[in-house]
Coordinates of C-alpha atoms and ligand atoms in Angstrom, one line a residue:
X109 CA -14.8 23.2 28.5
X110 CA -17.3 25.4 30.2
X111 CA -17.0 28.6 31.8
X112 CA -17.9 28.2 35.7
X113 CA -17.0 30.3 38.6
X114 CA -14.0 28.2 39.1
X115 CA -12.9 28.4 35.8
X116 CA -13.0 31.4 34.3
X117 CA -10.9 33.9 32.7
X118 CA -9.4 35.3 35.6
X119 CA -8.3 31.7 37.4
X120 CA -7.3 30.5 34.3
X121 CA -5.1 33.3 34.3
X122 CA -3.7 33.2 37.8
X123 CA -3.2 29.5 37.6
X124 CA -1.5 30.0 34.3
X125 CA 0.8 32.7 35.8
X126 CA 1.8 30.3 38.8
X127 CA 2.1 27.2 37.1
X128 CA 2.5 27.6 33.0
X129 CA 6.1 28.5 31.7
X130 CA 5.1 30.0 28.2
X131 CA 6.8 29.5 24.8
X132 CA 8.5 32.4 23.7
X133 CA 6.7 34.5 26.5
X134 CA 8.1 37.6 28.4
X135 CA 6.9 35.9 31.5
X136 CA 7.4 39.2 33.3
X137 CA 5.1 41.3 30.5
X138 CA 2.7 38.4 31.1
X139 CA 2.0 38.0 34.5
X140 CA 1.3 41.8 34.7
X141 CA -1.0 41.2 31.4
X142 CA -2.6 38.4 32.4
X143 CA -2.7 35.5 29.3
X144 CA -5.7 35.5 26.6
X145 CA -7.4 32.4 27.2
X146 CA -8.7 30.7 24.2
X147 CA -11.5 28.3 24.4
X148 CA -13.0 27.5 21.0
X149 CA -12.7 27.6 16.9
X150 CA -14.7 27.1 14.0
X151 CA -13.3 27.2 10.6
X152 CA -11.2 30.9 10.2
X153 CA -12.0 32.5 13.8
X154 CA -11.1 31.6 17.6
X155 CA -12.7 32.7 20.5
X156 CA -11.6 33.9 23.5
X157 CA -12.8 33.2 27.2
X158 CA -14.4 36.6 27.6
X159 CA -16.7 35.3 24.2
X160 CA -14.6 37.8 21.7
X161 CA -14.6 36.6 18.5
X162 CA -10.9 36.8 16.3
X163 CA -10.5 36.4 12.6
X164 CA -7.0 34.3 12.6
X165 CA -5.0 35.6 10.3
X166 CA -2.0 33.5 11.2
X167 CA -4.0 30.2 11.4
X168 CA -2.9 29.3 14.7
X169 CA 0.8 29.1 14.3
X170 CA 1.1 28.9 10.3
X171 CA -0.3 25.8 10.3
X172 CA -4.5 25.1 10.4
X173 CA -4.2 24.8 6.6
X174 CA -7.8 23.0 6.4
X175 CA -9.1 25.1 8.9
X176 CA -10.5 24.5 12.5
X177 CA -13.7 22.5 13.3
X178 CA -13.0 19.8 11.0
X179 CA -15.5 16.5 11.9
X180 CA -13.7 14.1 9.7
X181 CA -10.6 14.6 11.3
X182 CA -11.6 14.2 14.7
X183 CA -13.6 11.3 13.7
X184 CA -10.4 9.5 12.5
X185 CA -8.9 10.4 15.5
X186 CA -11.6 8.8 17.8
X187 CA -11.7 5.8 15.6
X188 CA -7.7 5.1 15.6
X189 CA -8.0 6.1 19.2
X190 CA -10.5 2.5 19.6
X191 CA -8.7 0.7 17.1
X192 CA -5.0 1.3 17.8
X193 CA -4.2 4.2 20.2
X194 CA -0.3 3.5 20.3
X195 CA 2.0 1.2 18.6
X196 CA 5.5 1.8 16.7
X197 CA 8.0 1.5 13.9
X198 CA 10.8 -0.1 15.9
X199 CA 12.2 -3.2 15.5
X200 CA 10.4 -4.1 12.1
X201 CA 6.6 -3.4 12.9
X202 CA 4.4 -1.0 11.5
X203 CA 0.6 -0.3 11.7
X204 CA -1.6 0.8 8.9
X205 CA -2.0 4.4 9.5
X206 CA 1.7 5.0 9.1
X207 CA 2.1 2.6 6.1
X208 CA -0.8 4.3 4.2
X209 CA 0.1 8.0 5.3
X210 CA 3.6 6.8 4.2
X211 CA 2.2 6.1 0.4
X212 CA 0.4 9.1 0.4
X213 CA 2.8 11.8 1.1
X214 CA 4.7 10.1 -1.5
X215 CA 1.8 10.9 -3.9
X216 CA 1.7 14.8 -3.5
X217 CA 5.7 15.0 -3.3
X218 CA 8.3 14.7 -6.0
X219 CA 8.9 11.0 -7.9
X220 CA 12.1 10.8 -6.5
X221 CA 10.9 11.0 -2.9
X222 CA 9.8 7.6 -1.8
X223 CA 10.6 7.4 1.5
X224 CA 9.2 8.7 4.7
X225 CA 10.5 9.5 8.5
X226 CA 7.8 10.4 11.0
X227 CA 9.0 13.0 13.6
X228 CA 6.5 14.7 16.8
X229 CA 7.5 18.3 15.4
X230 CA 9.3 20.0 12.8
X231 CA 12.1 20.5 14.9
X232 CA 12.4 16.6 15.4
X233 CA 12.4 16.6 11.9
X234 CA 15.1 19.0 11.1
X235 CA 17.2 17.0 14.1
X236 CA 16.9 14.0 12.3
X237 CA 17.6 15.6 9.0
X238 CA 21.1 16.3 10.1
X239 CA 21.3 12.5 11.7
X240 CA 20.3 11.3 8.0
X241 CA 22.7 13.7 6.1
X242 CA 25.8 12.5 8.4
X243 CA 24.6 8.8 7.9
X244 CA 24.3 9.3 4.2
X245 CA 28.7 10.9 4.1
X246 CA 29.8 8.1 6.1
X247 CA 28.0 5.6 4.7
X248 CA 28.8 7.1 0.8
X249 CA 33.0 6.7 2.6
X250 CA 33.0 11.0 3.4
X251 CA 32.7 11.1 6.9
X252 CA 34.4 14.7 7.0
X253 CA 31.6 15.9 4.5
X254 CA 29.5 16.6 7.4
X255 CA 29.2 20.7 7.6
X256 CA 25.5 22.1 7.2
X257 CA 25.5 25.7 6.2
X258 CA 21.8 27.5 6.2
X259 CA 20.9 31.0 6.7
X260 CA 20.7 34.4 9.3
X261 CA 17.0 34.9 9.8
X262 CA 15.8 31.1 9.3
X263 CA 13.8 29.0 11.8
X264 CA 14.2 25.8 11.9
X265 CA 12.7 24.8 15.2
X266 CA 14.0 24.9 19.3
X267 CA 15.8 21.8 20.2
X268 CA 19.6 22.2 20.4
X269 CA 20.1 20.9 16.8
X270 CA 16.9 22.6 14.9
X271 CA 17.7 25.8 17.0
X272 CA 21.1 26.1 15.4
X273 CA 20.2 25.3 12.3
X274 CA 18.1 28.3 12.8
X275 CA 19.8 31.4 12.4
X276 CA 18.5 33.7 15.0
X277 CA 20.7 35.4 16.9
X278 CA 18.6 35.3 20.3
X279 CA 17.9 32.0 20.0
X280 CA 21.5 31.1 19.5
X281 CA 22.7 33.6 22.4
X282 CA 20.1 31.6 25.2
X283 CA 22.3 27.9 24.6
X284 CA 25.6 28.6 23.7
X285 CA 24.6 27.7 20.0
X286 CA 25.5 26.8 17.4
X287 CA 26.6 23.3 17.9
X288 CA 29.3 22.8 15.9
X289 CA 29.4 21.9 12.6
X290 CA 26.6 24.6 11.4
X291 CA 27.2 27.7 9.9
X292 CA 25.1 30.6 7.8
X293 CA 25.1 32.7 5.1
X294 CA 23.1 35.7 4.4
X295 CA 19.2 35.6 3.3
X296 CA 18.0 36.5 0.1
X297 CA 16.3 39.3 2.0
X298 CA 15.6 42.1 -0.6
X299 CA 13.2 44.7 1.2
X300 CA 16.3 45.4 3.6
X301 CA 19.4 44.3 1.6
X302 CA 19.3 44.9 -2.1
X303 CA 19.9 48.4 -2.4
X304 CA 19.9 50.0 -6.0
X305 CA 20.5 46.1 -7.4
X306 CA 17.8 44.3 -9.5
X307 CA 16.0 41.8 -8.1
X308 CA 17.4 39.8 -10.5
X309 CA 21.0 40.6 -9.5
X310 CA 20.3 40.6 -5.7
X311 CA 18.9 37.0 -6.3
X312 CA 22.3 35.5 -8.1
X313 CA 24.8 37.9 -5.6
X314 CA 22.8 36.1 -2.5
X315 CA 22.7 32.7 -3.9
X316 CA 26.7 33.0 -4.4
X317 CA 27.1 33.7 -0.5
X318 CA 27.0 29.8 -0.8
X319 CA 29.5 29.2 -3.2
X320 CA 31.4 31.6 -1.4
X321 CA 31.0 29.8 2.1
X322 CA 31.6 26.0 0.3
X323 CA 34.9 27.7 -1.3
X324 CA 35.9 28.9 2.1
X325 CA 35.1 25.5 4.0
X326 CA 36.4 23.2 1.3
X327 CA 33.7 21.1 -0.5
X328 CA 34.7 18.0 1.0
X329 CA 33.7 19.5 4.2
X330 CA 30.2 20.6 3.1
X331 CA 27.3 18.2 3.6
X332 CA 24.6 20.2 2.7
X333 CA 22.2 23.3 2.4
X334 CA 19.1 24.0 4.1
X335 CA 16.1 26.8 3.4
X336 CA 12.7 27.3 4.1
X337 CA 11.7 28.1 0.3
X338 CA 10.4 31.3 2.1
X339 CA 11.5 32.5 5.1
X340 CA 8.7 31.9 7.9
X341 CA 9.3 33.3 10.9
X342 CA 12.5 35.7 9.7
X343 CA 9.8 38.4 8.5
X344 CA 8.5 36.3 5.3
X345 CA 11.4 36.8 3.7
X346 CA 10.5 36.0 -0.4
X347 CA 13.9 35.4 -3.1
X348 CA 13.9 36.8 -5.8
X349 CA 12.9 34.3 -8.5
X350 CA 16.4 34.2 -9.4
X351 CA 17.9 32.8 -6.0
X352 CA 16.5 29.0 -5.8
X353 CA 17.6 28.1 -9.4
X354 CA 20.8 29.5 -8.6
X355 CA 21.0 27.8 -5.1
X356 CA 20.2 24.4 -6.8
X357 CA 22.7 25.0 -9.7
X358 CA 25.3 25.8 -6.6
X359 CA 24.1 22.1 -4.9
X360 CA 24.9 19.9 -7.7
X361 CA 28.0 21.5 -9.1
X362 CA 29.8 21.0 -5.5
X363 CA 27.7 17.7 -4.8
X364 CA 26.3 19.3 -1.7
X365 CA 22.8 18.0 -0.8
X366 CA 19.8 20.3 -0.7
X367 CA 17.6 19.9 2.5
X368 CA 14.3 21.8 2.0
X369 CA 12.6 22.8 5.2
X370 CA 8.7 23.0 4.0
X371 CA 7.1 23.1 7.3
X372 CA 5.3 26.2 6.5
X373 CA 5.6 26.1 3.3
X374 CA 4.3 22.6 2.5
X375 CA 0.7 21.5 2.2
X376 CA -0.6 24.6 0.1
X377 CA 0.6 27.7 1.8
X378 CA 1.8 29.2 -1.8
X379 CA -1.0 28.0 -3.4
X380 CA 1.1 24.8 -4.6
X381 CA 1.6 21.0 -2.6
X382 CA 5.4 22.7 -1.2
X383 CA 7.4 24.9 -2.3
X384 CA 9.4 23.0 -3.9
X385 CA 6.7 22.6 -6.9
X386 CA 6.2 26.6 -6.4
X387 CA 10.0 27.1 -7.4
X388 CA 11.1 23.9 -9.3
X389 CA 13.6 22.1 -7.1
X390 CA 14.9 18.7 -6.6
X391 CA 15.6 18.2 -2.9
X392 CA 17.4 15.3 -1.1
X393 CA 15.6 16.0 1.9
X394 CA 12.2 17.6 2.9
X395 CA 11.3 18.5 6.6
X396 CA 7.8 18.8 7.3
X397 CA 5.2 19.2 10.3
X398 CA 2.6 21.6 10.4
X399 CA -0.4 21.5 7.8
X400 CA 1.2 18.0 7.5
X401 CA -2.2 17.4 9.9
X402 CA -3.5 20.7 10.3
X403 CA -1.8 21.5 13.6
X404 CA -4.9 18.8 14.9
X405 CA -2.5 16.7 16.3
X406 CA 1.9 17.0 16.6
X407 CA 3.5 15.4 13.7
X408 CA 6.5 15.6 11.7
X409 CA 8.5 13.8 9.0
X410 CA 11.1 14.0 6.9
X411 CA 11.0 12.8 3.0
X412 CA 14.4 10.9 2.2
X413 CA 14.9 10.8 -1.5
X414 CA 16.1 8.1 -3.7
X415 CA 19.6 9.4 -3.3
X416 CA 19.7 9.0 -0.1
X417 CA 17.4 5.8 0.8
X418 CA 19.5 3.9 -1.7
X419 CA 22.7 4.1 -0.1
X420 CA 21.2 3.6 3.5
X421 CA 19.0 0.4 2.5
X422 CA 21.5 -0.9 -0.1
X423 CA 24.4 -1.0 3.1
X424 CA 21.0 -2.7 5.2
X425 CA 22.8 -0.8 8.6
X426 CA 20.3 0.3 11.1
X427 CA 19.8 3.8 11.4
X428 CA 19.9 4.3 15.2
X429 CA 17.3 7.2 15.2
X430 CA 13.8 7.8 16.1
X431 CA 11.4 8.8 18.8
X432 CA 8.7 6.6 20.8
X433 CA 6.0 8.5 19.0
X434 CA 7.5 8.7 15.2
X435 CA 4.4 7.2 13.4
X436 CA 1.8 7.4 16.2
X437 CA -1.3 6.0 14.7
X438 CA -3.5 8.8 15.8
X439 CA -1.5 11.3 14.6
X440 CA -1.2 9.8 11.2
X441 CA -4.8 8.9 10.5
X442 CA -5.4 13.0 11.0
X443 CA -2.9 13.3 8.8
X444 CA -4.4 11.1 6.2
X445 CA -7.9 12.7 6.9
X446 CA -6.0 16.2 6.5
X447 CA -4.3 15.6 3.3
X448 CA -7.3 13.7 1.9
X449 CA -9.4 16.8 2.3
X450 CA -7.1 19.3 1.0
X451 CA -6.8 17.2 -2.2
X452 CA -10.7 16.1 -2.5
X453 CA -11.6 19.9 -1.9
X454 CA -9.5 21.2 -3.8
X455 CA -8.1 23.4 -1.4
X456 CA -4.8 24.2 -2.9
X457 CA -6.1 24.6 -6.3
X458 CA -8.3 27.2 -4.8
X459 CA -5.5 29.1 -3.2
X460 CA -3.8 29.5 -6.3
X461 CA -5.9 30.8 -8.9
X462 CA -9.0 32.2 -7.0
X463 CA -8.3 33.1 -3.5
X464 CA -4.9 33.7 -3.7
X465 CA -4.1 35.9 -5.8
X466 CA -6.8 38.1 -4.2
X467 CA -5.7 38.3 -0.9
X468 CA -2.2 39.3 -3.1
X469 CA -4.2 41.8 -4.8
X470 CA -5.7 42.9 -1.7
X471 CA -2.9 42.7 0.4
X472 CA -1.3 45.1 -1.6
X473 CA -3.4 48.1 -1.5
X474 CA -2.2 48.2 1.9
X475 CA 1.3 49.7 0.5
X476 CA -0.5 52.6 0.2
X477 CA -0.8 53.2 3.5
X478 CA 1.5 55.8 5.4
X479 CA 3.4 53.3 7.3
X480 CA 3.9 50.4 4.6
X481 CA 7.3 50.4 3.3
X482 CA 6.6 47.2 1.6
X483 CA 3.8 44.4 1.3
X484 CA 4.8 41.3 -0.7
X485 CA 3.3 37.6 -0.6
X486 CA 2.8 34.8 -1.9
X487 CA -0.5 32.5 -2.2
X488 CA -1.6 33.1 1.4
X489 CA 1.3 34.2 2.9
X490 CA 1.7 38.0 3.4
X491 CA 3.8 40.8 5.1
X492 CA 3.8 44.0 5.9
X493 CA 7.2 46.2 6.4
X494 CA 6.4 49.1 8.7
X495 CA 8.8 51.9 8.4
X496 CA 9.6 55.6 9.3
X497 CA 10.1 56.7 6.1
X498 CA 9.1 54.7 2.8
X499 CA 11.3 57.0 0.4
X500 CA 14.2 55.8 2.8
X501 CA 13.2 52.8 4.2
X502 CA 14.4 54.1 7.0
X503 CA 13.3 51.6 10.0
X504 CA 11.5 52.5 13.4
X505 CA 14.1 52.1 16.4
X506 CA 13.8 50.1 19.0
X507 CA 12.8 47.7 16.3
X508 CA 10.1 45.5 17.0
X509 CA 8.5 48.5 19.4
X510 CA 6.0 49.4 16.6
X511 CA 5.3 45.8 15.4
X512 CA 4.1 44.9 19.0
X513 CA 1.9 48.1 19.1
X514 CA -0.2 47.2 15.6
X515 CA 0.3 43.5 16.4
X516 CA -1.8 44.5 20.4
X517 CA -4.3 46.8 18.1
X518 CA -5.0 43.6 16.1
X519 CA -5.8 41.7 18.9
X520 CA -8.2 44.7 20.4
X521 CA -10.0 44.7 17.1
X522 CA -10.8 41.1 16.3
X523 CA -7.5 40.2 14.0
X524 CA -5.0 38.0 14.7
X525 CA -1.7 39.3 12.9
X526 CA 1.7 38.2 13.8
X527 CA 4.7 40.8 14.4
X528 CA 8.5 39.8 13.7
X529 CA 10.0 42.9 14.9
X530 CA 8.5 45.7 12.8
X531 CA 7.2 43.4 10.1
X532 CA 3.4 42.2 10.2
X533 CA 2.7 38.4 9.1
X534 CA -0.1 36.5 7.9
X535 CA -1.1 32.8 6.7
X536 CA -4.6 32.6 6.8
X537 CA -6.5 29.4 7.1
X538 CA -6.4 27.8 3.5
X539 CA -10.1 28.0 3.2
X540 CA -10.7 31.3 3.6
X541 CA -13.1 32.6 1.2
X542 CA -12.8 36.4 -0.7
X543 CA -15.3 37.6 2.0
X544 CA -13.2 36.4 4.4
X545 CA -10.1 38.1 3.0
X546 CA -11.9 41.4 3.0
X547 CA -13.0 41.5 6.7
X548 CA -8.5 40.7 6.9
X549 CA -7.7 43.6 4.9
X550 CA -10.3 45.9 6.3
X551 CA -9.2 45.3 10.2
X552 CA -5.7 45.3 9.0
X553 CA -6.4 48.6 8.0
X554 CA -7.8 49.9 10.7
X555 CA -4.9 48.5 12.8
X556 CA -2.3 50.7 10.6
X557 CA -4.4 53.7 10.7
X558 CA -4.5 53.0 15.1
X559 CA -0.8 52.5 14.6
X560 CA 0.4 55.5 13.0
X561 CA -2.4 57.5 15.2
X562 CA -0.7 56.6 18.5
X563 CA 2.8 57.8 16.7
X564 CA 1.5 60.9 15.3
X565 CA 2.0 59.9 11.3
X566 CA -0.6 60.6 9.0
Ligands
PXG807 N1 10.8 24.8 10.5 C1 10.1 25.9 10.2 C2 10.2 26.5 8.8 C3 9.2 26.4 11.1 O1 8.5 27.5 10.8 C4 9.8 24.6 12.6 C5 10.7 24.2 11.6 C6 9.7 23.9 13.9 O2 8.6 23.2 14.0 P1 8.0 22.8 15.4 O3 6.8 21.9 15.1 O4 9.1 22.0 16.1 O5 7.6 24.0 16.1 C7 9.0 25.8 12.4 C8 8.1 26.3 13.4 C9 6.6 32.0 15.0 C10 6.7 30.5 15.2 O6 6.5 32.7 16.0 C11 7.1 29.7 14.1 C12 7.3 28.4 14.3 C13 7.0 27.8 15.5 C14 6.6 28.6 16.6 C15 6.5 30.0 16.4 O7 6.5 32.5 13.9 N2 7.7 27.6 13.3

């Protein structure tokens, strides 16, 4: 789209204040602020209406793996679009796109994960991940095993059912959530939580909040667990490399199934096909969305493992699930264009021994700074805890107050960096090259060095 007199940035942004309810917005904040209108994208930066360029550290929302401006992908999309814009997976059809996207996801994921559910969203897919684990307990003769328990902190999407999944507290105060039948444990969370323990320690005491939680339910009454292998959207929150063993160990022994929500972690965000690789687990159930096609287009899906698909095909029932667009062509020949380029480029392989662990070792000089209690990562995820005091870790209060103020300063400066309260977040574009990563870690400098300037710390 061009910029004319009648649309520029200032109508866009009064026609977006009268007519656009915003996701996770303060609409009020906003419509004195005015939006940021963005218009364009090529490879690691976005551009605004006003022509300012951004380095996106957060590739759009965790999820432009391959990075934006991709031909082949909208090339497959315009061809599907002529070929077949729309058909389904009801009532025994299919289409090639989803049949082949099918086989291929089945290549980069574990053996024992043959099976494929497409979803719009990865909150579609964690919805239908608690459809699937129900089915599976009645269908296996334990209806009452039906209980999911996951964790404070986690984000597992916004519909009623992926929202309480999710275990943040705002979230669950705005819809009288959770449903019932969902309940949480602590996080692994060991910045904030561990104390004078070991890493080590802190892993194994935080993976037995489970056990704990299954005694107290009854294990009959516990379907299964759910985790994002690293927190997302909780602050990045990284176990110990005790805790998922542990967690696993904890799964079989009470014969609770192990849901896996890899939508920001899958498709080579820790320098590895999921997360699951990174940290050597077996799950029943993986939700995905996200890099699954590079944010181009929504999709979702869920991988059922052989567990599970062997019960529900061997009983031939129908599973009364699934949504007009599960499988939409389009979507899934960008998919298949995504995930063909991540693995002919050897995208992921890249992350993990060249430019990932130097935006690790890069991302951690910034501990040094004044107001960096903490900076930890993986691959090319990265925060950043700002705190008052780093001796104490004593936290700023309000919290969130001083994550907002770096957070605007990014924006100012060129950088987009992502604030959960008083933590900073990135998770670059996979392709972002070790000149790249130094233009990150220089403005994220500079951001700091603005924050602690407006509070007076030096
Ligand atoms: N699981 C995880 C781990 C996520 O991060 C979802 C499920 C839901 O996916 P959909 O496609 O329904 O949005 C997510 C999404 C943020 C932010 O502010 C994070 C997400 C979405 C929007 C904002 O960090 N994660």
């Amino acid at each position: 789209m061009k910029n004319t007199p009648a649309n520029n940035t200032e109508s866009w942004q009064v026609l977006d204040r009268e007519h656009h309810l915003h996701p996770f917005t303060d609409t009020k904040a906003l419509a004195k602020e005015g939006c940021r209108v963005i218009t364009r994208a090529d490879g690691v930066y976005i551009w605004d209406s006003e022509g300012k360029q951004l380095l996106d550290g957060m590739a759009g929302l965790w999820c432009v793996n391959i990075g934006y401006g991709r031909k082949e992908l909208a090339e497959a999309a315009y061809q599907q679009l002529l070929e077949l814009p729309y058909y389904n997976g009801f009532f025994n059809t299919s289409h090639p796109a989803a049949i082949e996207l099918s086989k291929l996801l089945t290549e980069v994921t574990a053996p024992h994960l043959n099976h494929v559910f497409f979803t719009n969203s990865g909150s579609e897919a964690n919805d239908t991940v608690i459809r699937l684990v129900r089915r599976y307990w009645d269908l296996a003769g334990n209806p009452e095993k039906n209980m999911i328990i996951s964790r404070d902190d986690a984000y597992h999407g916004s519909t009623i059912a992926a929202a309480s999944l999710g275990g943040l507290k705002p979230m669950h105060e705005q819809g009288h959530l959770p449903i019932p039948g969902i309940t949480h444990i602590a996080p692994p969370y060991l910045y904030r939580d561990a104390g004078d323990l070991s890493p080590e320690q802190f892993g194994i005491d935080a993976a037995h909040f489970l056990e704990e939680k299954i005694n107290a339910l009854g294990a009959d009454k516990v379907a299964a667990f759910i985790g994002e292998p690293i927190q997302g959207a909780g602050g990045v929150i990284i176990p110990p490399e005790s805790y998922w063993p542990e967690i696993q160990r904890i799964c079989k022994q009470y014969d609770i199934l192990l849901i896996l929500d890899e939508v920001i972690c899958g498709f080579g965000r820790l320098g590895t096909w999921f997360g699951a690789e990174y940290y050597q687990l077996e799950p029943d159930l993986v939700a995905m969305a996200k890099g699954l096609s590079s944010g181009y287009l929504p999709i979702g899906a869920v991988m059922v493992g052989d567990r599970i698909t062997d019960l529900l095909i061997a009983e031939g029932e129908e599973f009364v699930h699934g949504f007009t667009c599960s499988g939409h062509p389009v979507a899934c020949a960008v998919a298949l264009a995504n995930i063909n380029l991540l693995r002919d480029e050897k995208i992921i392989e890249n992350v993990k021994t060249n430019t990932g662990p130097y935006l690790q070792k890069r991302w951690r000089e910034l501990a040094d700074h004044p107001l960096v209690g903490e900076a930890r990562g993986i691959g090319f995820i990265g925060a950043l805890e700002l705190v008052k005091n780093k001796n104490t870790r004593e936290l700023f209060e309000p919290a969130g107050e001083v994550g907002k103020m770096c957070r605007n300063f990014c924006f100012k400066n060129s950088l987009v960096m992502r604030a959960v309260n008083d933590t900073m977040i990135i998770a670059p574009p996979l392709i972002m090259t070790k000149e790249h990563i130094d233009e990150l870690i220089e403005l994220a400098n500079k951001c700091l060095d603005l924050t602690a300037k407006e509070l007076g710390i030096s």
